[in-house]
Each structure stands twice: as structure tokens, then as C-alpha cells.
Amino acid sequence: MCGQFHGREDAMNDFMQGLLAAVQQSSWIASVARQNANILQIDSYNYNVLVPQLAAAGTAQGVIQIQADSDFAIAYMSGAGVAGGAVLTNVLATIQIQDTGTGKTFFNQPTLFPLVMGSGGLPFYLPAPRVVAPQTSLTITITNLSGTTTDFYINFLGARIYYGPLAGQSGG
Amino acid sequence: MNPNLFGPILLDYRAPLTPTVWAQDTLVTPPGWGVMPDVDLVNAVNVRREYFCYSGAFNTVGSTLTLDGRTYNTTINFDPDGDFWISSIALSIYRPSTSLFITNYVGEVQITDNLANHNLFTPSVGSSALLANPMNRVNTAGAVNITNMMEPYCMRRGSSMTWTLVTSVNATILPLVFFAMSGWKEYENASS
């Protein structure tokens, strides 16, 4: 069963084989995996960016480069505003995120920061994953609606998904 | 690989799906995760779900709402590229005069699916029930910020939804009222 999906059962113990088989058949993976592709490994990973010293009423961007070796499936997003050395509990700002690989945005319009980025140490839990392709980037645009210059810390927690050739294919 | 990375997601993701959706599925028991739904592999390759959020506001910075019984409407137009399944609703109220998000009651909210001519609430719901601001993000029970739908609500691609707020009579607050609907878009794969 696992060999059917992965073709590398000799390199994994039973637990890893079972785990990959399970996630590959799951609804979650069905929404993140490439079609007709062979998942080799899934690792937890974070991408981060800082948009520093954004002045009151100002707009600025941060860019995250997605690494070339794996897809990135986002499961959680979190963000914090820091002003005067303190983490803000009332972040009045909007945020928009654009996947430059597809050109698609995460929100229909710039959206209130705490409604989609978590708060108080809790991340926002995406109800469905969002996959970003290798060698693309995420552009994060923040508009500070408050009257205070603020550092904005943005974090994406998810999984890097590594693919290999299908069984029977050569090359690597 | 960390199995816990996917465990909570799988279990949570299962919850909002309708029995109709899962009727085609079988159950498997992966290691350590208990029973969870497997997916119909035909559907799995034909449908792709992707996080998305539609948001809006009843007013903008610099134009606070007047709480005197007036009605405010704003319409969300849904993209034509995929149906949108609403998983959660969140409302956030900001008081510019104090620079704080607040939990004050500001009025009654109704959401109308304009294509189906269907209201999501009967009757309208008090704004406090939909609050999702940082002040009540974590309550004493450890609940998180958003109002999760018991079942996801599907908005057809290209349709529209109107949010209506009938403000309460309370002249002491001039708030900004934001809202967001998180969920996923469903796309059909072209190659299926």
C-alpha cells in the first residue's frame, strides 16, 4: 500500500510508511498534494517576516521567499504589533497577503489584522490549508490605521512538502 | 515528520463537513489519530479546497457609526472562480476615542444570502454574540476568537451576501465595525 504511494518503503519504518499513507489519503492532504505526485517527506516549518517601524497611517510590504525544494502548506497564521517595546493587544491595521506565484490574494480586500492573524499568542487557525509553490513569494501588505509607529511581526506555520519521482520514473 | 502537525487539522477539518459530503467516504484509522474520515479518492482529485477570507466593514476609519437605530448595509460579492464555504464568522468593534477594541453591544446583525434569499439568523443576532476582538479572544473556557459554524455555509460563486447592522440607541459610542468570514474556496481541477 505504501509502496503504491511512495515507492521508498525500504527507507522507512512501519510507522513512517503508515503515516505517509494515512496523510496521503486524508482530506487535508487531498487539498494540498499535487496530483499524481509522490510525497517523500513532510516537515513542520515556519516562514517569518518583519515589517519594521511602520508609521501611523503608513503602508509597507514584507516579502517572504519560498524555498525551491518544497511546497509550503500553510496551516496557521499569526502576527503581532509591537510599539514602544510592548506587544499591542489592540492592533488597528489591515493586512493583505498575495501569492506571487498564482497572483491570488488570501483575502478579498485588506482585512482587519486581528480577525485573521490571531492575537495574544494564539495563531489564527486556517479552516483549510493554503499551498504556496516553490520559488515563489508571499507579499504581505500592511496598513497601519493607528496613530502609533509599529513593528509588525508576521508568521506562517505549516508544512514543507517534498516530492520525488513517481515509482517507475527515473531521475531525481 | 511530526504526526501532530496534521492530527488536529484533520480532526477539526472533519467537523464542519456535512454528512452528505462524507457519505461517500470510508473510515480509516491512521496510527495514533483514532478514527478519521478518509476521502473519496475521486472527489479528492476533482476538488481542491483552499483557505480564503472575505471581509468587510460597516464604516471606515474617519466615518464612525452613529448608534441611533439607523441601518447600515454592506455587500460582499463572491468571486466567480470557486464556491466559498463559510467556516467561521467574526466581528470586531473598535472605539477610536479610546484606541481600544471593545465588547460593547452596538446593535443587531443579519446576514443575507442574496442568491438564495435566505437569512442566516432568525431573528437578527446581537452583535455581542459575534464578537471576535482581542479582548475576548481567549475566554475563561479557553475558547478562541471566532464563531465557528456548526456546518459550513456555501456561497455560490458569483453570488453576493449582504451584512446588515441595525444600530442600538446608544450615543456614547462611535465605533468602527469590521467583520470577516473565513473558510475555503472549492475549485474543480481542470484535469479531472
Coordinates of C-alpha atoms in Angstrom, one line a residue:
Chain A
M1 CA 0.0 0.0 0.0
C2 CA 2.7 2.4 1.0
G3 CA 4.9 1.5 -1.9
Q4 CA 2.0 2.3 -4.2
F5 CA 2.1 5.9 -2.9
H6 CA 5.7 6.4 -2.0
G7 CA 8.0 3.9 -3.6
R8 CA 10.5 4.2 -0.8
E9 CA 9.3 1.8 1.8
D10 CA 12.7 0.3 2.2
A11 CA 13.9 3.6 3.7
M12 CA 11.1 4.0 6.2
N13 CA 10.0 2.1 9.2
D14 CA 6.4 0.8 9.6
F15 CA 5.3 3.9 11.4
M16 CA 6.6 6.3 8.8
Q17 CA 5.1 4.2 6.0
G18 CA 1.7 4.1 7.7
L19 CA 1.9 7.8 8.5
L20 CA 2.6 8.8 4.9
A21 CA -0.1 6.5 3.6
A22 CA -2.6 8.0 6.0
V23 CA -1.9 11.6 5.3
Q24 CA -1.8 11.0 1.6
Q25 CA -5.3 9.5 1.7
S26 CA -6.6 12.2 4.1
S27 CA -8.9 15.0 3.2
W28 CA -6.3 17.5 4.3
I29 CA -3.6 16.2 2.0
A30 CA -6.2 15.8 -0.8
S31 CA -6.3 19.6 -0.7
V32 CA -2.6 20.2 -0.6
A33 CA -0.9 17.5 -2.5
R34 CA 0.0 17.7 -6.1
Q35 CA -1.9 15.3 -8.3
N36 CA -0.1 12.2 -9.5
A37 CA 2.9 13.1 -7.4
N38 CA 4.9 11.2 -4.9
I39 CA 5.3 12.7 -1.4
L40 CA 8.7 12.0 0.1
Q41 CA 8.7 13.9 3.3
I42 CA 6.6 16.4 5.2
D43 CA 8.3 18.7 7.7
S44 CA 6.9 21.4 10.0
Y45 CA 8.3 24.8 9.1
N46 CA 7.8 28.5 9.8
Y47 CA 8.3 31.4 7.4
N48 CA 8.5 34.8 9.0
V49 CA 8.8 38.4 8.1
L50 CA 9.1 41.7 9.9
V51 CA 7.6 44.9 8.6
P52 CA 9.5 47.4 10.8
Q53 CA 8.7 50.8 12.0
L54 CA 5.5 51.3 10.1
A55 CA 4.4 54.9 10.8
A56 CA 0.9 55.9 11.6
A57 CA -1.3 55.8 8.5
G58 CA 1.6 54.3 6.6
T59 CA 1.6 51.3 4.3
A60 CA 4.5 48.9 3.8
Q61 CA 5.3 45.5 2.5
G62 CA 7.2 42.5 3.6
V63 CA 8.3 39.7 1.2
I64 CA 8.8 36.0 2.0
Q65 CA 10.7 33.9 -0.5
I66 CA 9.5 30.3 -0.6
Q67 CA 12.4 27.8 -0.8
A68 CA 12.9 25.9 -4.0
D69 CA 12.9 22.4 -2.7
S70 CA 9.3 22.1 -1.4
D71 CA 5.8 23.3 -1.5
F72 CA 4.7 25.1 1.6
A73 CA 1.2 24.3 3.0
I74 CA 0.1 26.9 5.5
A75 CA -1.9 25.7 8.5
Y76 CA -1.7 28.7 10.9
M77 CA -1.0 32.4 10.6
S78 CA 0.0 34.7 13.4
G79 CA 1.0 38.2 13.8
A80 CA 1.9 40.8 16.4
G81 CA 2.3 44.5 16.6
V82 CA 5.0 45.9 18.8
A83 CA 5.2 49.6 19.8
G84 CA 7.3 51.2 22.4
G85 CA 8.7 47.8 23.4
A86 CA 5.3 46.3 24.2
V87 CA 3.2 43.9 22.3
L88 CA -0.1 45.6 21.4
T89 CA -3.4 44.0 22.4
N90 CA -5.2 46.3 20.1
V91 CA -3.7 46.2 16.6
L92 CA -5.6 48.6 14.4
A93 CA -4.2 47.7 11.0
T94 CA -5.2 45.9 7.8
I95 CA -3.3 43.2 6.1
Q96 CA -3.4 41.6 2.6
I97 CA -1.3 38.6 1.5
Q98 CA -0.6 37.8 -2.1
D99 CA 0.9 34.7 -3.5
T100 CA 3.0 35.9 -6.4
G101 CA 3.1 32.5 -8.0
T102 CA -0.6 32.5 -8.7
G103 CA -1.3 36.2 -8.3
K104 CA -4.1 35.3 -5.9
T105 CA -4.7 37.0 -2.6
F106 CA -5.7 35.4 0.7
F107 CA -8.5 38.0 1.4
N108 CA -11.0 39.7 -0.9
Q109 CA -9.7 43.0 0.4
P110 CA -7.3 44.3 3.0
T111 CA -8.6 42.8 6.3
L112 CA -8.5 43.8 9.9
F113 CA -5.3 42.4 11.3
P114 CA -6.7 40.6 14.5
L115 CA -9.5 39.0 12.5
V116 CA -7.2 36.8 10.5
M117 CA -3.8 36.9 12.2
G118 CA -4.5 35.7 15.7
S119 CA -3.7 37.5 18.9
G120 CA -2.5 37.2 22.4
G121 CA -0.1 34.4 21.5
L122 CA -2.7 32.4 19.7
P123 CA -2.3 31.9 15.9
F124 CA -5.2 32.0 13.5
Y125 CA -6.1 28.5 12.6
L126 CA -6.9 28.2 8.8
P127 CA -10.1 26.2 8.3
A128 CA -8.5 24.8 5.1
P129 CA -4.8 24.8 4.1
R130 CA -3.3 27.2 1.7
V131 CA -0.4 25.9 -0.5
V132 CA 2.4 28.1 -1.9
A133 CA 4.6 26.7 -4.7
P134 CA 8.4 26.6 -4.5
Q135 CA 10.4 29.5 -5.7
T136 CA 7.6 31.9 -5.4
S137 CA 7.0 34.5 -2.8
L138 CA 4.4 35.9 -0.4
T139 CA 3.9 39.6 -0.4
I140 CA 2.4 40.9 2.8
T141 CA 1.0 44.4 2.7
I142 CA 0.1 46.2 6.0
T143 CA -1.5 49.5 6.5
N144 CA -1.2 50.9 10.0
L145 CA -4.5 52.6 10.8
S146 CA -3.4 53.6 14.3
G147 CA -1.6 56.7 15.5
T148 CA 1.5 54.8 16.7
T149 CA 4.6 53.7 14.8
T150 CA 4.5 49.9 15.0
D151 CA 6.7 46.9 14.2
F152 CA 4.6 44.1 12.6
Y153 CA 5.8 40.5 13.0
I154 CA 4.2 38.0 10.7
N155 CA 4.5 34.3 10.9
F156 CA 3.2 31.4 8.8
L157 CA 3.3 27.9 10.3
G158 CA 2.8 24.9 8.2
A159 CA 4.4 22.1 6.4
R160 CA 7.1 21.8 3.7
I161 CA 6.1 19.0 1.4
Y162 CA 8.9 17.4 -0.6
Y163 CA 8.2 15.4 -3.7
G164 CA 10.1 12.8 -5.6
P165 CA 9.6 10.9 -8.9
L166 CA 6.8 8.5 -9.2
A167 CA 7.6 4.8 -8.9
G168 CA 9.0 3.6 -12.3
Q169 CA 10.3 7.1 -13.2
S170 CA 14.0 7.7 -13.4
G171 CA 16.0 10.7 -12.3
G172 CA 15.7 12.5 -9.2
Chain B
M1 CA 7.7 14.3 10.3
N2 CA 5.6 15.3 13.2
P3 CA 2.2 13.5 13.2
N4 CA 0.7 16.1 15.5
L5 CA 1.2 18.6 12.7
F6 CA -1.7 17.1 10.8
G7 CA -3.7 15.4 13.6
P8 CA -5.6 18.4 14.9
I9 CA -6.2 19.8 11.4
L10 CA -7.6 16.5 10.2
L11 CA -9.9 16.2 13.1
D12 CA -11.0 19.8 13.0
Y13 CA -11.4 19.8 9.3
R14 CA -13.7 16.9 9.5
A15 CA -16.0 18.6 11.9
P16 CA -17.7 21.1 9.7
L17 CA -18.2 18.9 6.7
T18 CA -21.8 17.8 6.1
P19 CA -22.9 14.2 6.3
T20 CA -23.7 14.5 2.7
V21 CA -20.1 15.2 1.8
W22 CA -18.8 12.4 4.0
A23 CA -21.4 9.9 2.9
Q24 CA -19.1 8.9 0.1
D25 CA -16.2 8.4 2.4
T26 CA -14.8 5.5 4.2
L27 CA -13.2 5.5 7.6
V28 CA -9.6 4.6 8.2
T29 CA -7.6 4.5 11.4
P30 CA -4.1 6.0 11.0
P31 CA -1.6 5.5 13.7
G32 CA -2.3 7.5 16.8
W33 CA -5.1 9.6 15.4
G34 CA -8.2 7.5 16.2
V35 CA -10.9 7.2 13.6
M36 CA -11.0 9.9 11.0
P37 CA -12.6 10.1 7.6
D38 CA -10.8 9.0 4.5
V39 CA -11.7 10.9 1.4
D40 CA -13.3 9.6 -1.7
L41 CA -10.3 9.5 -4.0
V42 CA -12.4 10.5 -7.0
N43 CA -13.5 13.6 -5.2
A44 CA -10.0 14.1 -3.8
V45 CA -8.6 14.7 -7.2
N46 CA -11.6 16.5 -8.6
V47 CA -11.9 19.1 -5.9
R48 CA -9.3 21.3 -4.3
R49 CA -10.1 23.3 -1.2
E50 CA -8.1 26.4 -0.4
Y51 CA -8.2 28.8 2.5
F52 CA -9.8 32.2 1.8
C53 CA -11.4 35.0 3.7
Y54 CA -14.0 37.6 2.7
S55 CA -14.1 40.6 4.9
G56 CA -15.8 44.0 5.1
A57 CA -16.7 46.8 7.4
F58 CA -19.9 48.9 8.0
N59 CA -17.8 52.0 8.0
T60 CA -14.2 53.2 7.5
V61 CA -11.7 55.0 9.6
G62 CA -12.8 58.5 9.9
S63 CA -16.5 57.7 9.5
T64 CA -17.7 56.2 12.7
L65 CA -21.2 54.7 13.0
T66 CA -24.0 56.5 14.7
L67 CA -25.8 54.3 17.2
D68 CA -29.3 55.7 16.9
G69 CA -31.3 52.9 15.4
R70 CA -30.0 53.5 11.8
T71 CA -29.5 50.6 9.5
Y72 CA -26.1 50.1 7.8
N73 CA -25.6 47.6 4.9
T74 CA -22.6 46.4 3.1
T75 CA -22.5 43.8 0.4
I76 CA -19.8 41.2 -0.3
N77 CA -19.5 39.9 -3.9
F78 CA -18.1 36.4 -4.2
D79 CA -15.5 35.6 -6.8
P80 CA -16.6 33.6 -9.8
D81 CA -13.7 31.2 -9.7
G82 CA -14.9 28.9 -6.8
D83 CA -17.7 28.3 -4.4
F84 CA -17.0 29.7 -0.9
W85 CA -17.7 27.7 2.2
I86 CA -18.0 29.8 5.3
S87 CA -16.4 28.1 8.3
S88 CA -16.4 30.9 10.8
I89 CA -17.7 34.4 11.3
A90 CA -16.0 37.2 13.3
L91 CA -17.0 40.7 14.2
S92 CA -14.7 43.3 15.7
I93 CA -15.6 46.6 17.1
Y94 CA -13.1 49.4 17.6
R95 CA -13.6 52.6 19.5
P96 CA -11.4 55.4 18.1
S97 CA -11.8 57.7 21.0
T98 CA -10.0 55.2 23.3
S99 CA -8.0 53.4 20.7
L100 CA -9.4 50.1 22.0
F101 CA -11.3 47.2 20.7
I102 CA -14.5 47.0 22.8
T103 CA -17.1 44.4 23.7
N104 CA -20.0 46.9 23.9
Y105 CA -23.3 45.9 22.3
V106 CA -23.8 48.0 19.2
G107 CA -26.8 46.5 17.5
E108 CA -28.4 43.6 15.7
V109 CA -26.7 41.8 12.8
Q110 CA -28.3 39.9 9.9
I111 CA -26.5 38.2 7.1
T112 CA -28.5 37.5 3.9
D113 CA -27.6 35.2 1.1
N114 CA -28.9 37.2 -1.8
L115 CA -29.0 34.4 -4.3
A116 CA -31.0 32.1 -2.1
N117 CA -32.9 35.0 -0.5
H118 CA -32.0 33.4 2.8
N119 CA -31.2 34.9 6.2
L120 CA -28.5 33.1 8.2
F121 CA -30.1 34.2 11.5
T122 CA -33.7 34.1 12.8
P123 CA -34.1 36.8 14.0
S124 CA -31.1 39.1 13.8
V125 CA -28.4 38.4 16.3
G126 CA -26.9 40.7 18.8
S127 CA -23.5 42.0 17.9
S128 CA -22.0 40.7 21.1
A129 CA -22.7 37.2 20.1
L130 CA -20.4 37.5 17.1
L131 CA -17.6 39.4 18.7
A132 CA -14.0 38.5 17.9
N133 CA -11.8 41.1 19.2
P134 CA -8.7 40.6 21.2
M135 CA -10.4 41.3 24.5
N136 CA -12.4 38.2 24.3
R137 CA -10.1 36.2 22.1
V138 CA -9.4 33.8 25.0
N139 CA -12.2 33.4 27.4
T140 CA -12.2 31.6 30.7
A141 CA -13.0 28.4 29.0
G142 CA -10.1 28.8 26.6
A143 CA -12.3 29.3 23.6
V144 CA -10.7 31.1 20.7
N145 CA -11.9 34.2 19.0
I146 CA -14.1 33.2 16.2
T147 CA -17.7 32.0 15.8
N148 CA -17.4 28.6 14.2
M149 CA -20.3 27.4 12.1
M150 CA -21.9 24.2 13.2
E151 CA -22.0 23.4 9.5
P152 CA -20.2 25.3 6.7
Y153 CA -22.5 27.5 4.7
C154 CA -21.9 27.5 0.9
M155 CA -22.0 30.7 -1.1
R156 CA -22.2 30.0 -4.8
R157 CA -19.5 31.5 -7.0
G158 CA -20.5 34.9 -8.4
S159 CA -23.3 35.4 -5.8
S160 CA -23.5 38.1 -3.1
M161 CA -24.2 38.5 0.5
T162 CA -25.4 41.5 2.5
W163 CA -24.5 42.2 6.0
T164 CA -26.9 44.4 7.9
L165 CA -26.4 46.2 11.2
V166 CA -29.3 47.9 12.9
T167 CA -27.6 50.0 15.5
S168 CA -28.8 50.3 19.1
V169 CA -29.7 53.6 20.6
N170 CA -26.5 54.5 22.5
A171 CA -25.0 57.8 21.7
T172 CA -21.9 57.3 23.9
I173 CA -20.1 55.1 21.5
L174 CA -19.0 55.8 17.9
P175 CA -17.4 52.6 16.8
L176 CA -15.7 51.1 13.7
V177 CA -17.3 47.7 13.0
F178 CA -15.3 45.2 11.0
F179 CA -16.2 41.6 10.1
A180 CA -14.6 38.6 8.4
M181 CA -15.8 35.3 7.1
S182 CA -13.1 32.6 7.0
G183 CA -13.5 29.4 5.1
W184 CA -12.4 27.9 1.9
K185 CA -12.9 28.1 -1.8
E186 CA -13.6 24.9 -3.7
Y187 CA -12.1 24.6 -7.1
E188 CA -12.6 21.8 -9.6
N189 CA -9.3 20.6 -11.1
A190 CA -9.3 21.2 -14.8
S191 CA -7.6 17.8 -15.4
S192 CA -10.3 15.7 -13.8

